[in-house]
Amino acid sequence: MEHGRTNLTEAVRSVRLLKLDGYCVTAAMDSSYYIKSRWNVDGHEWEVRLLPGHFHYESSDGRLPWVALQLMLLSEPQRNNLNVNANLSCRLVDPSRHLDPSPETGRSRVFQSRGELSSAVLLVRRRDVPSSGYLVNDSLTVQCAITVLKELPDVVVPAPAASNTEAPLPPIDLQRHLGELLQCQRGGDVTFVLHSGERFVAHKAILAARSPVFMAQFFGHMNERSSQCVSVQDMEASAFKVMLHFIYTDTAPELDDEDPEAAATMAQHLLVAADRYGLDRLKLICERKLSGGIDIDTAATTLALAEQHSCALLKAKCVEFIARSPETLDAVLATDGYRHLVQSCPMVLSELLRAARGRNV
């Protein structure tokens, strides 16, 4: 069984030392004379009054003068706390610390409006001060503390959890497990050999589940169905490796390379690979990556790539960039990429011309 603790109130406390120099002079003062000290506690303004000769009636000795203190609320209570519960406590202290502090005494009051004053806190009879040991060089030091009690908002305590409550599920880690499977090559049943000679071991079932092209190769009527070794031509080994990692984990960290040029080059290679193997999600990711990095030098080359691999989003971005101004068009026409575009995708030139005319180029 669990045990908890809920706080219903909160106490805000402020402590100060009040020093009364020239104590003997106060003997000639009227009983109503006081020395004031202003405090701010819990957002309220307070006044502590030190009365060196406060008269208090005692049945045996009649009215006797005391050193006493009172607490006054100077500011209006806050709206969310119409009643302010406060306590003033005091004791004599010896600054040299030769004597222990006197017993603490105090008074509490619920303040409802500005200007209210607490009852007097009787500290010590005046006749006892000289012999108390606390009067040093005609100076008396009083330690005062103001404590304001705050009621906290209602606390909703939840019902105790049942003993048979199930533990929370751990985070999904399928991507990590499949990534480790690709890396360790355990259970691999197909090896890809690239033109560079590099080899990559993978799992036919996982590849087929992610790519319709691999599904046809390994579970259709193509030659690779029974083959354990597949040759891959016209693809960089680095791009093929990243594509395999994406197939297993749905991530391609290389596209976020700190080198923008390296990231763009990888995006170009991966876009071609994604189109070749029917990886639509990877293809769209590459399109978006390339769309954000179009400039004078890459616009025509990227447009050719978009046209060859049916990338509508990327194509529209390239056309929009090239046709945005006569200066941009002239600069792109002067690049090697544009000459490549003319040779590889002549049909796209008419679309580019229409876009340019539409912008009054």
PDB file of C-alpha atoms in Angstrom, residues 24-298:
ATOM      1  CA  CYS A  24      17.714  54.456  27.841  1.00  0.00           C
ATOM      2  CA  VAL A  25      16.361  57.491  26.004  1.00  0.00           C
ATOM      3  CA  THR A  26      13.068  55.674  25.294  1.00  0.00           C
ATOM      4  CA  ALA A  27      12.291  55.642  29.027  1.00  0.00           C
ATOM      5  CA  ALA A  28      11.147  59.240  28.745  1.00  0.00           C
ATOM      6  CA  MET A  29       8.910  58.541  25.760  1.00  0.00           C
ATOM      7  CA  ASP A  30       5.131  58.315  25.895  1.00  0.00           C
ATOM      8  CA  SER A  31       3.664  54.809  26.012  1.00  0.00           C
ATOM      9  CA  SER A  32       2.205  55.281  22.534  1.00  0.00           C
ATOM     10  CA  TYR A  33       5.648  55.948  21.034  1.00  0.00           C
ATOM     11  CA  TYR A  34       6.870  53.290  18.582  1.00  0.00           C
ATOM     12  CA  ILE A  35       9.598  52.698  16.026  1.00  0.00           C
ATOM     13  CA  LYS A  36       8.406  51.213  12.717  1.00  0.00           C
ATOM     14  CA  SER A  37       9.956  48.883  10.164  1.00  0.00           C
ATOM     15  CA  ARG A  38       8.377  48.185   6.760  1.00  0.00           C
ATOM     16  CA  TRP A  39       8.393  44.658   5.236  1.00  0.00           C
ATOM     17  CA  ASN A  40       7.077  42.931   2.110  1.00  0.00           C
ATOM     18  CA  VAL A  41       6.013  39.329   2.700  1.00  0.00           C
ATOM     19  CA  ASP A  42       4.014  37.200   0.243  1.00  0.00           C
ATOM     20  CA  GLY A  43       3.215  40.252  -1.897  1.00  0.00           C
ATOM     21  CA  HIS A  44       1.719  42.204   1.038  1.00  0.00           C
ATOM     22  CA  GLU A  45       3.142  45.321   2.672  1.00  0.00           C
ATOM     23  CA  TRP A  46       3.537  45.064   6.451  1.00  0.00           C
ATOM     24  CA  GLU A  47       4.631  47.371   9.259  1.00  0.00           C
ATOM     25  CA  VAL A  48       6.302  46.034  12.397  1.00  0.00           C
ATOM     26  CA  ARG A  49       6.031  48.426  15.309  1.00  0.00           C
ATOM     27  CA  LEU A  50       8.511  48.240  18.220  1.00  0.00           C
ATOM     28  CA  LEU A  51       7.029  49.833  21.362  1.00  0.00           C
ATOM     29  CA  PRO A  52       9.699  50.396  24.032  1.00  0.00           C
ATOM     30  CA  GLY A  53       7.187  51.335  26.763  1.00  0.00           C
ATOM     31  CA  HIS A  54       3.902  49.568  26.076  1.00  0.00           C
ATOM     32  CA  PHE A  55       1.757  49.372  29.222  1.00  0.00           C
ATOM     33  CA  HIS A  56       0.169  46.038  30.018  1.00  0.00           C
ATOM     34  CA  TYR A  57      -2.174  45.366  32.920  1.00  0.00           C
ATOM     35  CA  GLU A  58      -1.164  42.557  35.269  1.00  0.00           C
ATOM     36  CA  SER A  59      -3.477  41.580  38.108  1.00  0.00           C
ATOM     37  CA  SER A  60      -0.733  41.435  40.737  1.00  0.00           C
ATOM     38  CA  ASP A  61       1.315  44.494  39.807  1.00  0.00           C
ATOM     39  CA  GLY A  62      -1.180  46.619  37.898  1.00  0.00           C
ATOM     40  CA  ARG A  63      -0.069  48.371  34.699  1.00  0.00           C
ATOM     41  CA  LEU A  64       3.595  47.756  33.891  1.00  0.00           C
ATOM     42  CA  PRO A  65       5.666  48.925  30.920  1.00  0.00           C
ATOM     43  CA  TRP A  66       6.876  46.262  28.495  1.00  0.00           C
ATOM     44  CA  VAL A  67       9.009  46.152  25.390  1.00  0.00           C
ATOM     45  CA  ALA A  68       6.426  44.950  22.880  1.00  0.00           C
ATOM     46  CA  LEU A  69       5.799  44.655  19.136  1.00  0.00           C
ATOM     47  CA  GLN A  70       2.754  44.842  16.863  1.00  0.00           C
ATOM     48  CA  LEU A  71       2.058  43.920  13.235  1.00  0.00           C
ATOM     49  CA  MET A  72      -0.010  46.085  10.837  1.00  0.00           C
ATOM     50  CA  LEU A  73      -1.208  45.252   7.309  1.00  0.00           C
ATOM     51  CA  LEU A  74      -0.470  48.248   5.066  1.00  0.00           C
ATOM     52  CA  SER A  75      -1.837  46.936   1.752  1.00  0.00           C
ATOM     53  CA  GLU A  76      -5.224  45.574   0.771  1.00  0.00           C
ATOM     54  CA  PRO A  77      -5.536  41.767   0.811  1.00  0.00           C
ATOM     55  CA  GLN A  78      -5.124  40.231  -2.625  1.00  0.00           C
ATOM     56  CA  ARG A  79      -8.309  39.380  -4.525  1.00  0.00           C
ATOM     57  CA  ASN A  80      -7.709  35.648  -4.451  1.00  0.00           C
ATOM     58  CA  ASN A  81      -7.091  35.737  -0.691  1.00  0.00           C
ATOM     59  CA  LEU A  82      -9.572  38.018   1.067  1.00  0.00           C
ATOM     60  CA  ASN A  83      -8.363  36.923   4.520  1.00  0.00           C
ATOM     61  CA  VAL A  84      -4.641  37.052   5.279  1.00  0.00           C
ATOM     62  CA  ASN A  85      -3.495  34.766   8.079  1.00  0.00           C
ATOM     63  CA  ALA A  86      -0.281  36.126   9.576  1.00  0.00           C
ATOM     64  CA  ASN A  87       1.837  35.627  12.669  1.00  0.00           C
ATOM     65  CA  LEU A  88       4.420  37.906  14.303  1.00  0.00           C
ATOM     66  CA  SER A  89       6.943  36.196  16.576  1.00  0.00           C
ATOM     67  CA  CYS A  90       9.873  37.799  18.408  1.00  0.00           C
ATOM     68  CA  ARG A  91      12.769  37.106  20.757  1.00  0.00           C
ATOM     69  CA  LEU A  92      15.773  38.929  22.179  1.00  0.00           C
ATOM     70  CA  VAL A  93      19.181  38.012  20.816  1.00  0.00           C
ATOM     71  CA  ASP A  94      22.752  38.785  21.803  1.00  0.00           C
ATOM     72  CA  PRO A  95      24.766  39.961  18.761  1.00  0.00           C
ATOM     73  CA  SER A  96      27.966  38.722  20.434  1.00  0.00           C
ATOM     74  CA  ARG A  97      26.315  35.292  20.841  1.00  0.00           C
ATOM     75  CA  HIS A  98      27.415  34.988  24.459  1.00  0.00           C
ATOM     76  CA  LEU A  99      23.774  34.393  25.408  1.00  0.00           C
ATOM     77  CA  ASP A 100      21.220  32.094  23.839  1.00  0.00           C
ATOM     78  CA  PRO A 101      18.161  33.834  22.362  1.00  0.00           C
ATOM     79  CA  SER A 102      15.271  34.382  24.729  1.00  0.00           C
ATOM     80  CA  PRO A 103      12.134  32.208  24.402  1.00  0.00           C
ATOM     81  CA  GLU A 104      10.137  33.099  21.311  1.00  0.00           C
ATOM     82  CA  THR A 105       6.716  34.659  21.780  1.00  0.00           C
ATOM     83  CA  GLY A 106       4.182  35.655  19.142  1.00  0.00           C
ATOM     84  CA  ARG A 107       0.678  36.640  18.069  1.00  0.00           C
ATOM     85  CA  SER A 108      -1.472  35.561  15.100  1.00  0.00           C
ATOM     86  CA  ARG A 109      -4.308  37.414  13.386  1.00  0.00           C
ATOM     87  CA  VAL A 110      -6.567  37.093  10.367  1.00  0.00           C
ATOM     88  CA  PHE A 111      -6.251  40.432   8.553  1.00  0.00           C
ATOM     89  CA  GLN A 112      -9.277  41.415   6.461  1.00  0.00           C
ATOM     90  CA  SER A 113      -8.508  44.996   5.470  1.00  0.00           C
ATOM     91  CA  ARG A 114      -5.704  47.519   5.256  1.00  0.00           C
ATOM     92  CA  GLY A 115      -4.718  49.244   8.494  1.00  0.00           C
ATOM     93  CA  GLU A 116      -5.628  46.393  10.858  1.00  0.00           C
ATOM     94  CA  LEU A 117      -3.251  45.930  13.787  1.00  0.00           C
ATOM     95  CA  SER A 118      -2.434  42.767  15.716  1.00  0.00           C
ATOM     96  CA  SER A 119      -2.421  42.461  19.483  1.00  0.00           C
ATOM     97  CA  ALA A 120       0.848  43.359  21.156  1.00  0.00           C
ATOM     98  CA  VAL A 121       3.548  40.728  21.412  1.00  0.00           C
ATOM     99  CA  LEU A 122       4.965  41.162  24.943  1.00  0.00           C
ATOM    100  CA  LEU A 123       8.721  40.622  24.738  1.00  0.00           C
ATOM    101  CA  VAL A 124      10.204  41.627  28.127  1.00  0.00           C
ATOM    102  CA  ARG A 125       9.312  43.892  31.059  1.00  0.00           C
ATOM    103  CA  ARG A 126      11.272  47.130  30.970  1.00  0.00           C
ATOM    104  CA  ARG A 127      12.447  46.618  34.524  1.00  0.00           C
ATOM    105  CA  ASP A 128      14.010  43.292  33.528  1.00  0.00           C
ATOM    106  CA  VAL A 129      15.924  44.604  30.500  1.00  0.00           C
ATOM    107  CA  PRO A 130      19.074  45.906  32.300  1.00  0.00           C
ATOM    108  CA  SER A 131      19.649  42.600  34.089  1.00  0.00           C
ATOM    109  CA  SER A 132      18.699  40.376  31.130  1.00  0.00           C
ATOM    110  CA  GLY A 133      22.149  40.522  29.536  1.00  0.00           C
ATOM    111  CA  TYR A 134      20.666  41.484  26.159  1.00  0.00           C
ATOM    112  CA  LEU A 135      21.223  45.226  26.649  1.00  0.00           C
ATOM    113  CA  VAL A 136      24.714  45.812  25.242  1.00  0.00           C
ATOM    114  CA  ASN A 137      26.120  49.347  25.027  1.00  0.00           C
ATOM    115  CA  ASP A 138      22.594  50.689  25.502  1.00  0.00           C
ATOM    116  CA  SER A 139      21.455  48.733  22.464  1.00  0.00           C
ATOM    117  CA  LEU A 140      18.719  46.101  22.317  1.00  0.00           C
ATOM    118  CA  THR A 141      18.457  43.616  19.387  1.00  0.00           C
ATOM    119  CA  VAL A 142      15.187  41.838  18.582  1.00  0.00           C
ATOM    120  CA  GLN A 143      14.774  39.014  16.102  1.00  0.00           C
ATOM    121  CA  CYS A 144      11.369  39.269  14.397  1.00  0.00           C
ATOM    122  CA  ALA A 145       9.665  36.859  12.037  1.00  0.00           C
ATOM    123  CA  ILE A 146       6.517  37.390   9.956  1.00  0.00           C
ATOM    124  CA  THR A 147       4.846  34.195   8.765  1.00  0.00           C
ATOM    125  CA  VAL A 148       1.989  34.329   6.235  1.00  0.00           C
ATOM    126  CA  LEU A 149      -0.086  31.185   5.813  1.00  0.00           C
ATOM    127  CA  LYS A 150      -1.387  30.515   2.274  1.00  0.00           C
ATOM    128  CA  GLU A 151      -4.112  28.027   1.416  1.00  0.00           C
ATOM    129  CA  LEU A 152      -3.229  26.113  -1.719  1.00  0.00           C
ATOM    130  CA  PRO A 153      -5.774  25.394  -4.487  1.00  0.00           C
ATOM    131  CA  ASP A 154      -7.858  22.266  -4.196  1.00  0.00           C
ATOM    132  CA  VAL A 155      -5.783  19.184  -4.879  1.00  0.00           C
ATOM    133  CA  VAL A 156      -7.334  16.248  -6.685  1.00  0.00           C
ATOM    134  CA  VAL A 157      -5.789  13.089  -5.312  1.00  0.00           C
ATOM    135  CA  PRO A 158      -6.020  10.258  -7.862  1.00  0.00           C
ATOM    136  CA  ALA A 159      -7.332   6.930  -6.747  1.00  0.00           C
ATOM    137  CA  PRO A 160      -4.638   4.417  -5.835  1.00  0.00           C
ATOM    138  CA  ALA A 161      -3.537   2.406  -8.817  1.00  0.00           C
ATOM    139  CA  ALA A 162      -4.742  -1.135  -8.865  1.00  0.00           C
ATOM    140  CA  SER A 163      -2.118  -3.679  -7.954  1.00  0.00           C
ATOM    141  CA  ASN A 164      -2.570  -5.417 -11.315  1.00  0.00           C
ATOM    142  CA  THR A 165      -1.953  -2.286 -13.419  1.00  0.00           C
ATOM    143  CA  GLU A 166       0.128  -3.168 -16.448  1.00  0.00           C
ATOM    144  CA  ALA A 167       3.550  -1.580 -16.900  1.00  0.00           C
ATOM    145  CA  PRO A 168       3.802   0.985 -19.743  1.00  0.00           C
ATOM    146  CA  LEU A 169       4.922  -0.372 -23.088  1.00  0.00           C
ATOM    147  CA  PRO A 170       8.479   0.395 -24.183  1.00  0.00           C
ATOM    148  CA  PRO A 171       8.933   2.600 -27.292  1.00  0.00           C
ATOM    149  CA  ILE A 172       8.633   1.035 -30.739  1.00  0.00           C
ATOM    150  CA  ASP A 173      12.062  -0.219 -31.839  1.00  0.00           C
ATOM    151  CA  LEU A 174      11.248  -2.090 -35.060  1.00  0.00           C
ATOM    152  CA  GLN A 175      13.443   0.248 -37.114  1.00  0.00           C
ATOM    153  CA  ARG A 176      16.421  -0.354 -34.848  1.00  0.00           C
ATOM    154  CA  HIS A 177      15.990  -4.127 -34.948  1.00  0.00           C
ATOM    155  CA  LEU A 178      15.686  -4.238 -38.739  1.00  0.00           C
ATOM    156  CA  GLY A 179      18.667  -1.914 -39.100  1.00  0.00           C
ATOM    157  CA  GLU A 180      20.733  -4.248 -36.926  1.00  0.00           C
ATOM    158  CA  LEU A 181      19.541  -7.214 -38.996  1.00  0.00           C
ATOM    159  CA  LEU A 182      20.775  -5.550 -42.191  1.00  0.00           C
ATOM    160  CA  GLN A 183      24.084  -4.670 -40.592  1.00  0.00           C
ATOM    161  CA  CYS A 184      24.853  -8.106 -39.141  1.00  0.00           C
ATOM    162  CA  GLN A 185      23.593  -9.892 -42.334  1.00  0.00           C
ATOM    163  CA  ARG A 186      22.200 -12.795 -40.282  1.00  0.00           C
ATOM    164  CA  GLY A 187      19.725 -14.835 -42.290  1.00  0.00           C
ATOM    165  CA  GLY A 188      20.491 -12.978 -45.526  1.00  0.00           C
ATOM    166  CA  ASP A 189      19.451 -14.893 -48.650  1.00  0.00           C
ATOM    167  CA  VAL A 190      20.499 -12.572 -51.471  1.00  0.00           C
ATOM    168  CA  THR A 191      23.752 -10.756 -52.278  1.00  0.00           C
ATOM    169  CA  PHE A 192      23.878  -7.682 -54.492  1.00  0.00           C
ATOM    170  CA  VAL A 193      27.102  -7.156 -56.439  1.00  0.00           C
ATOM    171  CA  LEU A 194      27.665  -3.640 -57.747  1.00  0.00           C
ATOM    172  CA  HIS A 195      29.843  -2.662 -60.703  1.00  0.00           C
ATOM    173  CA  SER A 196      32.478  -1.413 -58.250  1.00  0.00           C
ATOM    174  CA  GLY A 197      32.743  -4.905 -56.794  1.00  0.00           C
ATOM    175  CA  GLU A 198      31.133  -4.034 -53.454  1.00  0.00           C
ATOM    176  CA  ARG A 199      28.684  -6.618 -52.114  1.00  0.00           C
ATOM    177  CA  PHE A 200      25.600  -6.157 -49.926  1.00  0.00           C
ATOM    178  CA  VAL A 201      23.762  -9.019 -48.223  1.00  0.00           C
ATOM    179  CA  ALA A 202      20.011  -8.574 -47.677  1.00  0.00           C
ATOM    180  CA  HIS A 203      16.742 -10.452 -47.106  1.00  0.00           C
ATOM    181  CA  LYS A 204      14.400 -11.088 -50.031  1.00  0.00           C
ATOM    182  CA  ALA A 205      11.210 -11.040 -47.972  1.00  0.00           C
ATOM    183  CA  ILE A 206      11.938  -7.597 -46.480  1.00  0.00           C
ATOM    184  CA  LEU A 207      12.946  -6.147 -49.844  1.00  0.00           C
ATOM    185  CA  ALA A 208       9.824  -7.535 -51.515  1.00  0.00           C
ATOM    186  CA  ALA A 209       7.567  -6.170 -48.777  1.00  0.00           C
ATOM    187  CA  ARG A 210       8.908  -2.659 -49.413  1.00  0.00           C
ATOM    188  CA  SER A 211       9.428  -2.608 -53.187  1.00  0.00           C
ATOM    189  CA  PRO A 212       7.139  -3.868 -55.970  1.00  0.00           C
ATOM    190  CA  VAL A 213      10.209  -4.299 -58.186  1.00  0.00           C
ATOM    191  CA  PHE A 214      11.909  -6.581 -55.681  1.00  0.00           C
ATOM    192  CA  MET A 215       8.614  -8.420 -55.207  1.00  0.00           C
ATOM    193  CA  ALA A 216       8.518  -9.169 -58.929  1.00  0.00           C
ATOM    194  CA  GLN A 217      12.194 -10.153 -58.996  1.00  0.00           C
ATOM    195  CA  PHE A 218      12.178 -12.539 -56.066  1.00  0.00           C
ATOM    196  CA  PHE A 219       8.595 -13.840 -55.995  1.00  0.00           C
ATOM    197  CA  GLY A 220       7.496 -13.437 -59.611  1.00  0.00           C
ATOM    198  CA  HIS A 221       8.667 -15.071 -62.804  1.00  0.00           C
ATOM    199  CA  MET A 222      11.958 -13.244 -63.263  1.00  0.00           C
ATOM    200  CA  ASN A 223      15.366 -14.876 -63.328  1.00  0.00           C
ATOM    201  CA  GLU A 224      16.293 -13.536 -59.879  1.00  0.00           C
ATOM    202  CA  ARG A 225      13.591 -15.645 -58.228  1.00  0.00           C
ATOM    203  CA  SER A 226      15.946 -18.516 -57.478  1.00  0.00           C
ATOM    204  CA  SER A 227      19.179 -16.548 -57.652  1.00  0.00           C
ATOM    205  CA  GLN A 228      21.164 -15.805 -54.528  1.00  0.00           C
ATOM    206  CA  CYS A 229      23.371 -13.245 -56.266  1.00  0.00           C
ATOM    207  CA  VAL A 230      22.073 -10.210 -58.173  1.00  0.00           C
ATOM    208  CA  SER A 231      24.219  -7.858 -60.259  1.00  0.00           C
ATOM    209  CA  VAL A 232      23.423  -4.140 -60.067  1.00  0.00           C
ATOM    210  CA  GLN A 233      24.753  -1.865 -62.801  1.00  0.00           C
ATOM    211  CA  ASP A 234      24.670   1.944 -63.205  1.00  0.00           C
ATOM    212  CA  MET A 235      24.322   2.712 -59.490  1.00  0.00           C
ATOM    213  CA  GLU A 236      26.826   4.092 -57.014  1.00  0.00           C
ATOM    214  CA  ALA A 237      27.572   1.741 -54.125  1.00  0.00           C
ATOM    215  CA  SER A 238      27.086   4.552 -51.587  1.00  0.00           C
ATOM    216  CA  ALA A 239      23.592   5.279 -52.923  1.00  0.00           C
ATOM    217  CA  PHE A 240      22.637   1.588 -53.017  1.00  0.00           C
ATOM    218  CA  LYS A 241      23.760   1.221 -49.393  1.00  0.00           C
ATOM    219  CA  VAL A 242      21.665   4.201 -48.302  1.00  0.00           C
ATOM    220  CA  MET A 243      18.685   2.848 -50.246  1.00  0.00           C
ATOM    221  CA  LEU A 244      18.951  -0.514 -48.470  1.00  0.00           C
ATOM    222  CA  HIS A 245      19.134   1.266 -45.114  1.00  0.00           C
ATOM    223  CA  PHE A 246      15.980   3.201 -46.005  1.00  0.00           C
ATOM    224  CA  ILE A 247      14.164   0.009 -47.005  1.00  0.00           C
ATOM    225  CA  TYR A 248      14.907  -1.515 -43.594  1.00  0.00           C
ATOM    226  CA  THR A 249      14.528   1.565 -41.364  1.00  0.00           C
ATOM    227  CA  ASP A 250      12.567   4.181 -43.380  1.00  0.00           C
ATOM    228  CA  THR A 251      15.335   6.708 -42.675  1.00  0.00           C
ATOM    229  CA  ALA A 252      18.107   8.281 -44.766  1.00  0.00           C
ATOM    230  CA  PRO A 253      20.398  10.329 -42.481  1.00  0.00           C
ATOM    231  CA  GLU A 254      22.755  11.088 -45.380  1.00  0.00           C
ATOM    232  CA  LEU A 255      20.185  13.511 -46.789  1.00  0.00           C
ATOM    233  CA  ASP A 256      20.792  15.691 -43.732  1.00  0.00           C
ATOM    234  CA  ASP A 257      24.559  15.847 -44.241  1.00  0.00           C
ATOM    235  CA  GLU A 258      26.119  19.089 -42.962  1.00  0.00           C
ATOM    236  CA  ASP A 259      27.684  19.534 -46.409  1.00  0.00           C
ATOM    237  CA  PRO A 260      24.802  20.802 -48.619  1.00  0.00           C
ATOM    238  CA  GLU A 261      26.548  19.735 -51.826  1.00  0.00           C
ATOM    239  CA  ALA A 262      27.098  16.183 -50.566  1.00  0.00           C
ATOM    240  CA  ALA A 263      23.477  15.959 -49.402  1.00  0.00           C
ATOM    241  CA  ALA A 264      22.199  17.206 -52.796  1.00  0.00           C
ATOM    242  CA  THR A 265      24.381  14.723 -54.712  1.00  0.00           C
ATOM    243  CA  MET A 266      23.115  11.859 -52.559  1.00  0.00           C
ATOM    244  CA  ALA A 267      19.521  13.037 -53.088  1.00  0.00           C
ATOM    245  CA  GLN A 268      20.032  12.933 -56.873  1.00  0.00           C
ATOM    246  CA  HIS A 269      21.389   9.365 -56.792  1.00  0.00           C
ATOM    247  CA  LEU A 270      18.709   8.200 -54.364  1.00  0.00           C
ATOM    248  CA  LEU A 271      15.936   9.716 -56.478  1.00  0.00           C
ATOM    249  CA  VAL A 272      17.092   7.641 -59.451  1.00  0.00           C
ATOM    250  CA  ALA A 273      17.323   4.515 -57.273  1.00  0.00           C
ATOM    251  CA  ALA A 274      13.911   5.138 -55.686  1.00  0.00           C
ATOM    252  CA  ASP A 275      12.288   5.531 -59.114  1.00  0.00           C
ATOM    253  CA  ARG A 276      13.987   2.376 -60.357  1.00  0.00           C
ATOM    254  CA  TYR A 277      12.732   0.221 -57.455  1.00  0.00           C
ATOM    255  CA  GLY A 278       9.337   1.826 -56.892  1.00  0.00           C
ATOM    256  CA  LEU A 279      10.147   3.406 -53.521  1.00  0.00           C
ATOM    257  CA  ASP A 280       7.634   6.244 -53.739  1.00  0.00           C
ATOM    258  CA  ARG A 281       8.197   7.630 -50.238  1.00  0.00           C
ATOM    259  CA  LEU A 282      11.972   7.851 -50.699  1.00  0.00           C
ATOM    260  CA  LYS A 283      11.457   9.431 -54.105  1.00  0.00           C
ATOM    261  CA  LEU A 284       9.249  12.165 -52.663  1.00  0.00           C
ATOM    262  CA  ILE A 285      11.723  12.815 -49.848  1.00  0.00           C
ATOM    263  CA  CYS A 286      14.478  13.318 -52.429  1.00  0.00           C
ATOM    264  CA  GLU A 287      12.232  15.614 -54.496  1.00  0.00           C
ATOM    265  CA  ARG A 288      11.613  17.845 -51.505  1.00  0.00           C
ATOM    266  CA  LYS A 289      15.292  17.885 -50.622  1.00  0.00           C
ATOM    267  CA  LEU A 290      16.319  18.941 -54.119  1.00  0.00           C
ATOM    268  CA  SER A 291      13.473  21.476 -54.375  1.00  0.00           C
ATOM    269  CA  GLY A 292      14.957  23.433 -51.495  1.00  0.00           C
ATOM    270  CA  GLY A 293      18.406  23.770 -53.070  1.00  0.00           C
ATOM    271  CA  ILE A 294      17.767  24.941 -56.632  1.00  0.00           C
ATOM    272  CA  ASP A 295      20.183  27.616 -57.852  1.00  0.00           C
ATOM    273  CA  ILE A 296      21.631  28.923 -61.144  1.00  0.00           C
ATOM    274  CA  ASP A 297      24.185  26.117 -61.450  1.00  0.00           C
ATOM    275  CA  THR A 298      21.816  23.234 -60.637  1.00  0.00           C
TER     276      THR A 298
END
